[in-house]
Structure formats: structure tokens, C-alpha cells
Amino acid sequence: MKGKIKTELYDLSNDITEENDVAAQHPEIVKNGRHYEAGASNAGGGKIYDSCVGRSK
């Protein structure tokens, strides 16, 4: 795949329908999330976001 992939970020605690992309307001989470995403084969359930902001589930 050529070109850059746009990363989207949603605050599912306030936006369950994923209508408001907050990636621009949280570049540090996007940057850290890309690191995890690169090695993840099956990430989901908010695990990337939670690990980037120091939350544990």
C-alpha cells in the first residue's frame, strides 16, 4: 500500500457512534498507537488507547 494511512481516534466513552475523530487533539496518543498498531495482529477493545494513556483494564 502506498501513501500514508490516516489514523482515526475516538473517545468511545463519549462518542460510541464514532462521529468525532479526536486524533488531531491527541497527537501523542496517535503516535504511540501507531507503534502498537505496527506489531499488533489483533488489537481491539480500546487496548491501544488505554495503553497509550496509562490505563489498565
Short mmCIF file of C-alpha atoms in Angstrom, two decimals:
data_model
loop_
_atom_site.label_atom_id
_atom_site.label_comp_id
_atom_site.label_asym_id
_atom_site.label_seq_id
_atom_site.Cartn_x
_atom_site.Cartn_y
_atom_site.Cartn_z
CA MET A 1 0.00 0.00 0.00
CA LYS A 2 1.41 3.38 -0.98
CA GLY A 3 0.94 6.66 0.84
CA LYS A 4 0.10 7.45 4.40
CA ILE A 5 -2.78 5.90 6.25
CA LYS A 6 -4.92 8.33 8.24
CA THR A 7 -5.26 7.24 11.84
CA GLU A 8 -8.56 8.00 13.49
CA LEU A 9 -9.10 8.21 17.23
CA TYR A 10 -12.44 8.20 19.03
CA ASP A 11 -13.37 8.73 22.65
CA LEU A 12 -15.78 5.84 22.95
CA SER A 13 -16.78 6.79 26.47
CA ASN A 14 -18.46 9.91 24.99
CA ASP A 15 -18.82 9.06 21.29
CA ILE A 16 -19.98 5.44 20.88
CA THR A 17 -21.05 6.08 17.26
CA GLU A 18 -17.53 7.26 16.30
CA GLU A 19 -18.69 10.54 14.79
CA ASN A 20 -15.96 12.84 16.21
CA ASP A 21 -12.39 11.99 15.26
CA VAL A 22 -10.19 13.41 18.05
CA ALA A 23 -6.83 12.34 16.59
CA ALA A 24 -5.79 15.95 15.86
CA GLN A 25 -6.38 16.91 19.50
CA HIS A 26 -4.27 13.98 20.80
CA PRO A 27 -1.20 13.56 18.55
CA GLU A 28 0.75 11.84 21.34
CA ILE A 29 -1.84 9.06 21.54
CA VAL A 30 -1.85 8.67 17.75
CA LYS A 31 1.96 8.50 17.70
CA ASN A 32 2.07 5.90 20.48
CA GLY A 33 -0.85 4.00 18.99
CA ARG A 34 0.94 3.62 15.66
CA HIS A 35 3.82 1.97 17.50
CA TYR A 36 1.48 -0.63 18.98
CA GLU A 37 -0.51 -0.95 15.78
CA ALA A 38 2.59 -1.84 13.77
CA GLY A 39 3.11 -5.03 15.76
CA ALA A 40 -0.47 -5.90 16.56
CA SER A 41 -2.23 -8.65 14.69
CA ASN A 42 -5.48 -8.43 16.63
CA ALA A 43 -5.80 -5.27 18.71
CA GLY A 44 -9.19 -4.09 19.80
CA GLY A 45 -11.50 -3.19 22.62
CA GLY A 46 -9.69 0.07 23.31
CA LYS A 47 -6.45 -1.68 24.21
CA ILE A 48 -4.27 0.61 22.10
CA TYR A 49 -5.80 3.79 23.53
CA ASP A 50 -5.78 2.50 27.08
CA SER A 51 -2.13 1.50 26.95
CA CYS A 52 -1.14 4.88 25.49
CA VAL A 53 -2.77 6.88 28.26
CA GLY A 54 -1.62 4.57 31.04
CA ARG A 55 -4.92 2.93 31.81
CA SER A 56 -5.16 -0.72 32.60
CA LYS A 57 -8.17 -2.91 32.07
#
